């Protein structure tokens, strides 16, 4: 049973690796961040277009192993159209799944579930998480700059 599931997961990962979704760079991103995983040689850039607190468009570019690139491809699919808060919740959910410290909501994760198998290879967990950390950095950067633009109008 387990090996059949592993095959299915591997197929999903390879599909995203070979046919990456939302690959490239936005012409005029609101925010773009880069991340790297020197242990494996993975590099990821995530560019975001954010409108009214929602991720209107997203692209990723990069190079590296199949896990890092497939994870980035799945990430762009799952966060597109989501609010920044929803995206941050998904980042937390995915990180939790990769660290195995919580039971993931499978419906919510979709194809991302296929990366669960990576947990068996601790050195590859960083590969799977790279694009997500890079995304989180971008969201936080954007939130910081919008807060700064609003200046003293906010008390929080
Ligand atoms: Zn890697």
Coordinates of N, CA, C and O and ligand atoms in Angstrom, one line a residue:
X1 N 0.8 -1.2 0.0 CA 0.0 0.0 0.0 C 0.9 1.2 0.0 O 0.7 2.1 -0.8
X2 N 1.9 1.2 0.9 CA 2.7 2.4 1.0 C 3.5 2.7 -0.3 O 3.6 3.8 -0.7
X3 N 3.9 1.6 -1.0 CA 4.7 1.9 -2.1 C 3.9 2.4 -3.3 O 4.3 3.2 -4.1
X4 N 2.6 2.0 -3.4 CA 1.7 2.5 -4.4 C 1.5 4.0 -4.2 O 1.5 4.8 -5.1
X5 N 1.4 4.4 -2.9 CA 1.2 5.8 -2.6 C 2.4 6.6 -2.9 O 2.4 7.7 -3.5
X6 N 3.6 6.0 -2.6 CA 4.8 6.7 -2.9 C 5.0 6.9 -4.4 O 5.5 8.0 -4.9
X7 N 4.5 5.9 -5.2 CA 4.6 6.1 -6.7 C 3.8 7.2 -7.2 O 4.2 8.0 -8.0
X8 N 2.5 7.3 -6.6 CA 1.6 8.4 -6.9 C 2.2 9.7 -6.6 O 2.2 10.7 -7.4
X9 N 2.8 9.8 -5.4 CA 3.4 11.0 -4.9 C 4.5 11.4 -5.8 O 4.7 12.6 -6.2
X10 N 5.4 10.4 -6.2 CA 6.5 10.7 -7.0 C 6.1 11.2 -8.4 O 6.7 12.2 -9.0
X11 N 5.0 10.7 -8.9 CA 4.5 11.1 -10.2 C 4.0 12.6 -10.2 O 4.3 13.3 -11.1
X12 N 3.4 12.9 -9.1 CA 2.9 14.3 -8.9 C 4.1 15.3 -8.9 O 4.1 16.3 -9.5
X13 N 5.1 14.9 -8.1 CA 6.3 15.8 -7.9 C 7.0 15.9 -9.3 O 7.3 17.0 -9.7
X14 N 7.2 14.8 -10.0 CA 7.9 14.9 -11.3 C 7.1 15.7 -12.3 O 7.6 16.4 -13.1
X15 N 5.7 15.6 -12.2 CA 4.9 16.3 -13.1 C 5.1 17.9 -12.9 O 5.3 18.6 -13.9
X16 N 5.1 18.3 -11.7 CA 5.4 19.7 -11.4 C 6.8 20.1 -11.7 O 7.0 21.3 -12.1
X17 N 7.7 19.2 -11.6 CA 9.1 19.5 -11.9 C 9.3 19.7 -13.4 O 9.9 20.6 -13.9
X18 N 8.7 18.8 -14.2 CA 8.8 18.8 -15.6 C 8.0 19.9 -16.3 O 8.3 20.4 -17.3
X19 N 6.8 20.1 -15.7 CA 5.9 21.1 -16.2 C 5.5 22.1 -15.2 O 4.4 22.1 -14.6
X20 N 6.5 23.0 -14.8 CA 6.2 23.9 -13.7 C 5.1 24.9 -14.0 O 5.0 25.4 -15.1
X21 N 4.3 25.1 -13.0 CA 3.2 26.1 -13.1 C 3.7 27.5 -12.7 O 4.5 27.6 -11.7
X22 N 3.3 28.5 -13.3 CA 3.6 29.9 -13.0 C 5.1 30.2 -12.9 O 5.5 30.8 -11.9
X23 N 5.8 29.6 -13.8 CA 7.2 29.9 -13.8 C 7.6 31.1 -14.5 O 7.0 31.5 -15.5
X24 N 8.6 31.8 -14.0 CA 9.0 33.1 -14.6 C 9.1 34.2 -13.6 O 9.2 34.0 -12.4
X25 N 8.9 35.4 -14.1 CA 9.0 36.6 -13.2 C 8.0 37.6 -13.6 O 7.8 37.8 -14.9
X26 N 7.3 38.2 -12.7 CA 6.3 39.2 -13.0 C 7.0 40.4 -13.5 O 8.1 40.8 -13.0
X27 N 6.4 41.1 -14.5 CA 7.0 42.3 -15.0 C 7.2 43.4 -14.0 O 8.3 43.9 -13.9
X28 N 6.2 43.7 -13.2 CA 6.3 44.7 -12.2 C 5.7 44.2 -10.9 O 4.6 44.5 -10.5
X29 N 6.5 43.3 -10.2 CA 6.0 42.7 -9.0 C 5.9 43.8 -7.9 O 6.7 44.7 -7.9
X30 N 5.0 43.6 -7.0 CA 4.9 44.5 -5.8 C 6.0 44.1 -4.9 O 6.6 45.0 -4.1
X31 N 6.4 42.9 -4.9 CA 7.5 42.4 -4.0 C 8.1 41.2 -4.7 O 7.4 40.3 -5.2
X32 N 9.4 41.1 -4.6 CA 10.1 39.9 -5.1 C 11.2 39.6 -4.1 O 12.0 40.4 -3.7
X33 N 11.3 38.3 -3.8 CA 12.3 37.9 -2.8 C 13.1 36.6 -3.4 O 12.5 35.9 -4.1
X34 N 14.3 36.5 -2.9 CA 15.1 35.4 -3.3 C 15.5 34.5 -2.1 O 15.7 35.1 -1.1
X35 N 15.7 33.3 -2.4 CA 16.1 32.4 -1.3 C 17.0 31.3 -1.9 O 16.9 31.0 -3.1
X36 N 17.9 30.8 -1.1 CA 18.8 29.7 -1.6 C 19.0 28.7 -0.5 O 18.9 29.0 0.7
X37 N 19.3 27.5 -0.9 CA 19.6 26.4 -0.1 C 21.0 25.8 -0.5 O 21.0 25.0 -1.3
X38 N 22.0 26.4 0.1 CA 23.4 26.1 -0.3 C 23.7 24.6 -0.2 O 24.5 24.1 -0.9
X39 N 23.1 23.9 0.8 CA 23.3 22.5 1.0 C 23.1 21.7 -0.3 O 23.8 20.7 -0.5
X40 N 22.1 22.1 -1.0 CA 21.6 21.4 -2.2 C 21.9 22.1 -3.5 O 21.9 21.5 -4.6
X41 N 22.1 23.4 -3.4 CA 22.3 24.3 -4.6 C 21.0 24.8 -5.2 O 21.0 25.2 -6.3
X42 N 19.9 24.8 -4.4 CA 18.6 25.3 -4.9 C 18.6 26.8 -4.8 O 19.0 27.4 -3.8
X43 N 18.0 27.4 -5.8 CA 17.7 28.8 -5.8 C 16.3 29.1 -6.2 O 15.8 28.5 -7.2
X44 N 15.7 30.0 -5.5 CA 14.3 30.3 -5.9 C 14.1 31.8 -5.8 O 14.6 32.5 -4.9
X45 N 13.3 32.4 -6.7 CA 12.9 33.7 -6.6 C 11.3 33.7 -6.7 O 10.8 33.1 -7.6
X46 N 10.7 34.4 -5.8 CA 9.2 34.5 -5.9 C 8.8 35.9 -6.1 O 9.3 36.8 -5.3
X47 N 8.0 36.2 -7.1 CA 7.5 37.6 -7.3 C 6.0 37.6 -7.2 O 5.3 36.7 -7.6
X48 N 5.5 38.6 -6.5 CA 4.1 38.7 -6.1 C 3.5 40.0 -6.6 O 4.1 41.0 -6.5
X49 N 2.2 39.9 -7.1 CA 1.4 41.0 -7.3 C 0.3 41.0 -6.3 O -0.5 40.0 -6.2
X50 N 0.2 42.0 -5.4 CA -0.7 42.0 -4.3 C -1.7 43.2 -4.5 O -1.3 44.3 -4.6
X51 N -3.0 42.9 -4.5 CA -4.0 43.9 -4.6 C -5.0 43.7 -3.5 O -5.6 42.6 -3.3
X52 N -5.2 44.8 -2.7 CA -6.2 44.7 -1.6 C -6.0 43.6 -0.7 O -6.9 42.8 -0.3
X53 N -4.7 43.3 -0.3 CA -4.4 42.3 0.6 C -4.5 40.9 0.1 O -4.6 39.9 0.8
X54 N -4.6 40.8 -1.2 CA -4.8 39.4 -1.9 C -3.7 39.2 -2.9 O -3.3 40.2 -3.6
X55 N -3.3 38.0 -3.0 CA -2.3 37.6 -4.0 C -2.9 37.5 -5.4 O -3.5 36.5 -5.7
X56 N -2.8 38.5 -6.1 CA -3.4 38.6 -7.5 C -2.7 37.7 -8.5 O -3.3 37.0 -9.3
X57 N -1.4 37.7 -8.4 CA -0.6 36.9 -9.3 C 0.8 36.6 -8.6 O 1.2 37.3 -7.8
X58 N 1.3 35.5 -9.1 CA 2.6 35.0 -8.5 C 3.3 34.2 -9.5 O 2.8 33.5 -10.4
X59 N 4.7 34.4 -9.5 CA 5.6 33.6 -10.4 C 6.7 33.2 -9.5 O 7.1 33.8 -8.6
X60 N 7.3 32.1 -10.0 CA 8.6 31.7 -9.3 C 9.6 31.4 -10.4 O 9.2 31.0 -11.5
X61 N 10.8 31.6 -10.1 CA 11.9 31.3 -11.0 C 13.0 30.6 -10.1 O 13.0 30.8 -8.9
X62 N 13.8 29.8 -10.8 CA 14.9 29.2 -10.0 C 15.4 28.0 -10.6 O 15.1 27.6 -11.7
X63 N 16.4 27.4 -9.9 CA 17.0 26.2 -10.4 C 17.3 25.3 -9.1 O 17.4 25.9 -8.0
X64 N 17.4 24.1 -9.4 CA 17.8 23.2 -8.3 C 17.1 21.8 -8.4 O 16.7 21.5 -9.5
X65 N 17.0 21.1 -7.3 CA 16.5 19.7 -7.4 C 15.0 19.7 -7.7 O 14.3 20.7 -7.5
X66 N 14.5 18.5 -8.0 CA 13.1 18.3 -8.3 C 12.2 18.7 -7.2 O 11.1 19.3 -7.4
X67 N 12.6 18.4 -5.9 CA 11.8 18.7 -4.8 C 11.6 20.2 -4.6 O 10.5 20.7 -4.4
X68 N 12.7 21.0 -4.7 CA 12.6 22.4 -4.5 C 11.7 23.1 -5.6 O 10.9 23.9 -5.3
X69 N 11.9 22.6 -6.9 CA 11.2 23.3 -8.0 C 9.7 22.8 -8.0 O 8.8 23.6 -8.3
X70 N 9.5 21.5 -7.7 CA 8.1 21.1 -7.7 C 7.3 21.7 -6.5 O 6.2 22.1 -6.7
X71 N 8.0 21.9 -5.4 CA 7.3 22.5 -4.3 C 6.9 23.9 -4.6 O 5.9 24.4 -4.2
X72 N 7.9 24.6 -5.3 CA 7.6 26.0 -5.7 C 6.4 26.1 -6.6 O 5.5 27.0 -6.5
X73 N 6.4 25.2 -7.6 CA 5.3 25.1 -8.6 C 3.9 24.9 -7.9 O 3.0 25.6 -8.1
X74 N 3.9 23.9 -7.0 CA 2.7 23.6 -6.2 C 2.3 24.8 -5.4 O 1.1 25.2 -5.2
X75 N 3.3 25.5 -4.8 CA 3.0 26.6 -3.9 C 2.3 27.7 -4.7 O 1.3 28.3 -4.2
X76 N 2.8 28.0 -5.9 CA 2.2 29.1 -6.6 C 0.7 28.8 -7.0 O -0.1 29.7 -6.9
X77 N 0.5 27.5 -7.3 CA -0.9 27.2 -7.6 C -1.8 27.3 -6.4 O -3.0 27.7 -6.5
X78 N -1.3 27.0 -5.2 CA -2.2 26.9 -4.0 C -2.3 28.3 -3.4 O -3.3 28.5 -2.6
X79 N -1.5 29.3 -3.7 CA -1.7 30.6 -3.0 C -2.3 31.6 -3.9 O -2.7 32.7 -3.4
X80 N -2.3 31.4 -5.2 CA -2.9 32.4 -6.1 C -4.3 32.7 -5.7 O -5.1 31.8 -5.6
X81 N -4.7 33.9 -5.6 CA -6.0 34.4 -5.3 C -6.3 34.4 -3.8 O -7.4 34.8 -3.3
X82 N -5.4 33.9 -3.0 CA -5.6 33.9 -1.5 C -5.3 35.2 -0.9 O -4.4 35.9 -1.4
X83 N -5.9 35.5 0.2 CA -5.5 36.7 1.0 C -4.2 36.4 1.7 O -3.7 35.3 1.8
X84 N -3.5 37.5 2.1 CA -2.2 37.3 2.7 C -2.3 36.5 4.0 O -1.4 35.6 4.2
X85 N -3.4 36.7 4.7 CA -3.6 35.9 5.9 C -3.8 34.4 5.6 O -3.2 33.5 6.3
X86 N -4.6 34.1 4.6 CA -4.8 32.7 4.1 C -3.5 32.1 3.7 O -3.2 30.9 4.0
X87 N -2.7 32.9 3.0 CA -1.4 32.4 2.5 C -0.5 32.0 3.6 O 0.2 31.0 3.7
X88 N -0.5 32.9 4.6 CA 0.4 32.7 5.8 C -0.1 31.5 6.6 O 0.7 30.7 7.1
X89 N -1.4 31.3 6.6 CA -1.9 30.1 7.3 C -1.5 28.8 6.6 O -1.2 27.8 7.2
X90 N -1.5 28.9 5.2 CA -1.1 27.7 4.4 C 0.4 27.4 4.6 O 0.8 26.3 4.7
X91 N 1.2 28.5 4.7 CA 2.6 28.3 4.9 C 2.8 27.6 6.2 O 3.6 26.6 6.3
X92 N 2.1 28.0 7.2 CA 2.2 27.4 8.6 C 1.8 25.9 8.5 O 2.5 25.0 9.1
X93 N 0.7 25.7 7.8 CA 0.2 24.3 7.6 C 1.2 23.4 6.9 O 1.5 22.3 7.4
X94 N 1.8 23.9 5.9 CA 2.8 23.2 5.1 C 4.0 22.9 5.9 O 4.5 21.8 5.9
X95 N 4.5 23.9 6.6 CA 5.7 23.8 7.4 C 5.4 22.7 8.5 O 6.3 21.9 8.8
X96 N 4.2 22.8 9.1 CA 3.8 21.8 10.1 C 3.9 20.4 9.5 O 4.4 19.5 10.2
X97 N 3.3 20.3 8.3 CA 3.3 18.9 7.7 C 4.7 18.4 7.5 O 5.0 17.3 7.8
X98 N 5.6 19.3 7.0 CA 7.0 18.9 6.7 C 7.8 18.5 8.0 O 8.7 17.7 7.9
X99 N 7.4 19.2 9.1 CA 8.1 18.9 10.3 C 7.4 17.8 11.1 O 7.8 17.4 12.2
X100 N 6.2 17.4 10.5 CA 5.5 16.3 11.1 C 4.9 16.5 12.5 O 4.7 15.6 13.2
X101 N 4.7 17.8 12.8 CA 4.2 18.1 14.2 C 2.7 18.4 14.2 O 2.2 18.8 15.2
X102 N 2.0 18.2 13.1 CA 0.6 18.3 13.1 C 0.0 17.5 12.0 O 0.6 17.2 11.0
X103 N -1.3 17.2 12.1 CA -2.0 16.4 11.1 C -2.5 17.4 10.1 O -3.3 18.3 10.4
X104 N -2.0 17.3 8.8 CA -2.5 18.3 7.9 C -3.9 18.1 7.4 O -4.4 16.9 7.4
X105 N -4.6 19.2 7.1 CA -5.9 19.1 6.5 C -5.7 18.8 5.0 O -5.3 19.6 4.2
X106 N -5.9 17.5 4.6 CA -5.6 17.0 3.3 C -6.3 17.8 2.2 O -5.7 18.1 1.2
X107 N -7.5 18.1 2.4 CA -8.3 18.8 1.3 C -7.6 20.1 1.0 O -7.5 20.5 -0.2
X108 N -7.2 20.8 2.0 CA -6.6 22.1 1.9 C -5.3 22.0 1.1 O -4.9 22.9 0.4
X109 N -4.5 20.9 1.3 CA -3.2 20.8 0.8 C -3.1 20.3 -0.7 O -2.2 20.7 -1.4
X110 N -4.1 19.6 -1.1 CA -4.1 19.1 -2.5 C -2.8 18.4 -2.9 O -2.4 17.5 -2.2
X111 N -2.2 18.8 -4.0 CA -1.0 18.2 -4.5 C 0.1 18.3 -3.5 O 1.1 17.5 -3.5
X112 N 0.1 19.3 -2.6 CA 1.1 19.5 -1.6 C 1.3 18.2 -0.7 O 2.4 18.0 -0.2
X113 N 0.3 17.5 -0.6 CA 0.3 16.3 0.2 C 1.4 15.3 -0.3 O 2.0 14.6 0.5
X114 N 1.7 15.4 -1.6 CA 2.7 14.5 -2.2 C 4.1 14.7 -1.6 O 4.9 13.9 -1.8
X115 N 4.3 15.9 -1.1 CA 5.6 16.2 -0.5 C 5.9 15.6 0.9 O 7.0 15.7 1.4
X116 N 4.8 15.0 1.4 CA 4.9 14.4 2.7 C 6.0 13.4 2.8 O 6.7 13.3 3.8
X117 N 6.2 12.6 1.7 CA 7.2 11.6 1.6 C 8.6 12.1 1.9 O 9.5 11.3 2.3
X118 N 8.8 13.4 1.6 CA 10.1 14.0 1.7 C 10.6 14.0 3.2 O 11.8 14.0 3.5
X119 N 9.6 13.9 4.1 CA 9.9 13.9 5.5 C 10.9 12.8 5.9 O 11.7 12.9 6.8
X120 N 10.9 11.7 5.1 CA 11.8 10.6 5.3 C 13.2 10.9 5.1 O 14.1 10.2 5.5
X121 N 13.4 12.0 4.4 CA 14.8 12.4 4.0 C 15.1 13.8 4.6 O 14.9 14.8 3.8
X122 N 15.4 13.9 5.8 CA 15.5 15.2 6.5 C 16.3 16.2 5.8 O 16.0 17.4 5.8
X123 N 17.3 15.8 5.0 CA 18.2 16.8 4.3 C 17.4 17.5 3.2 O 17.7 18.6 2.8
X124 N 16.3 16.8 2.7 CA 15.5 17.3 1.6 C 14.4 18.2 2.1 O 13.7 18.9 1.3
X125 N 14.1 18.2 3.4 CA 13.0 19.0 3.9 C 13.3 20.5 3.6 O 12.4 21.3 3.2
X126 N 14.6 20.9 3.7 CA 14.9 22.3 3.4 C 14.6 22.6 1.9 O 14.2 23.8 1.6
X127 N 14.8 21.6 1.0 CA 14.5 21.8 -0.4 C 13.0 22.1 -0.5 O 12.6 23.1 -1.3
X128 N 12.2 21.4 0.1 CA 10.7 21.5 0.0 C 10.2 22.8 0.6 O 9.3 23.4 0.1
X129 N 10.9 23.3 1.6 CA 10.5 24.5 2.4 C 11.0 25.8 1.8 O 10.5 26.9 2.1
X130 N 12.0 25.7 0.9 CA 12.7 26.9 0.4 C 11.8 27.9 -0.2 O 11.8 29.1 0.2
X131 N 10.9 27.5 -1.1 CA 10.0 28.5 -1.8 C 9.0 29.1 -0.8 O 8.6 30.3 -0.9
X132 N 8.7 28.3 0.2 CA 7.7 28.8 1.2 C 8.3 29.8 2.1 O 7.7 30.8 2.5
X133 N 9.5 29.6 2.5 CA 10.2 30.6 3.3 C 10.4 31.9 2.5 O 10.3 33.0 3.1
X134 N 10.8 31.7 1.2 CA 11.0 32.9 0.4 C 9.7 33.7 0.2 O 9.7 34.9 0.2
X135 N 8.6 32.9 0.1 CA 7.2 33.6 0.0 C 6.9 34.3 1.2 O 6.5 35.5 1.2
X136 N 7.1 33.7 2.4 CA 6.8 34.3 3.6 C 7.6 35.6 3.8 O 7.1 36.7 4.3
X137 N 8.9 35.6 3.4 CA 9.7 36.8 3.5 C 9.1 37.9 2.6 O 9.1 39.1 3.0
X138 N 8.6 37.6 1.4 CA 8.0 38.5 0.5 C 6.7 39.1 1.1 O 6.5 40.4 1.1
X139 N 5.9 38.3 1.7 CA 4.7 38.8 2.3 C 5.0 39.7 3.5 O 4.4 40.8 3.6
X140 N 5.9 39.3 4.3 CA 6.3 40.2 5.5 C 6.9 41.5 5.0 O 6.6 42.5 5.6
X141 N 7.7 41.4 4.0 CA 8.3 42.6 3.4 C 7.2 43.6 2.9 O 7.2 44.8 3.2
X142 N 6.2 43.0 2.2 CA 5.1 43.8 1.7 C 4.3 44.4 2.8 O 3.9 45.6 2.8
X143 N 4.1 43.6 3.9 CA 3.3 44.1 5.0 C 4.0 45.2 5.7 O 3.4 46.2 6.2
X144 N 5.3 45.1 5.8 CA 6.1 46.1 6.5 C 6.0 47.4 5.7 O 5.9 48.5 6.3
X145 N 6.1 47.3 4.4 CA 6.2 48.5 3.6 C 4.8 49.2 3.5 O 4.7 50.4 3.4
X146 N 3.7 48.4 3.5 CA 2.4 49.0 3.5 C 2.1 49.7 4.9 O 1.5 50.7 4.9
X147 N 2.6 49.0 5.9 CA 2.4 49.7 7.2 C 3.2 51.0 7.3 O 2.6 52.0 7.8
X148 N 4.3 51.0 6.7 CA 5.2 52.2 6.8 C 4.5 53.3 5.9 O 4.5 54.5 6.3
X149 N 3.8 52.9 4.8 CA 3.2 53.9 3.9 C 2.0 54.5 4.6 O 1.6 55.6 4.5
X150 N 1.3 53.7 5.5 CA 0.1 54.1 6.2 C 0.5 55.0 7.4 O -0.3 55.8 7.9
X151 N 1.8 54.9 7.7 CA 2.4 55.8 8.8 C 1.6 55.7 10.1 O 1.3 54.7 10.6
X152 N 1.3 56.9 10.6 CA 0.7 56.9 12.0 C -0.8 56.7 12.0 O -1.4 56.8 13.0
X153 N -1.4 56.4 10.8 CA -2.8 56.2 10.8 C -3.2 54.9 11.5 O -4.3 54.7 11.9
X154 N -2.2 54.0 11.7 CA -2.5 52.8 12.5 C -1.8 52.8 13.8 O -0.7 53.3 13.9
X155 N -2.6 52.3 14.8 CA -2.0 52.3 16.1 C -1.3 51.0 16.5 O -0.6 51.0 17.4
X156 N -1.6 50.0 15.7 CA -1.0 48.7 16.1 C 0.4 48.6 15.7 O 0.8 48.5 14.6
Ligands
LIG1 ZN1 17.2 20.6 -3.2

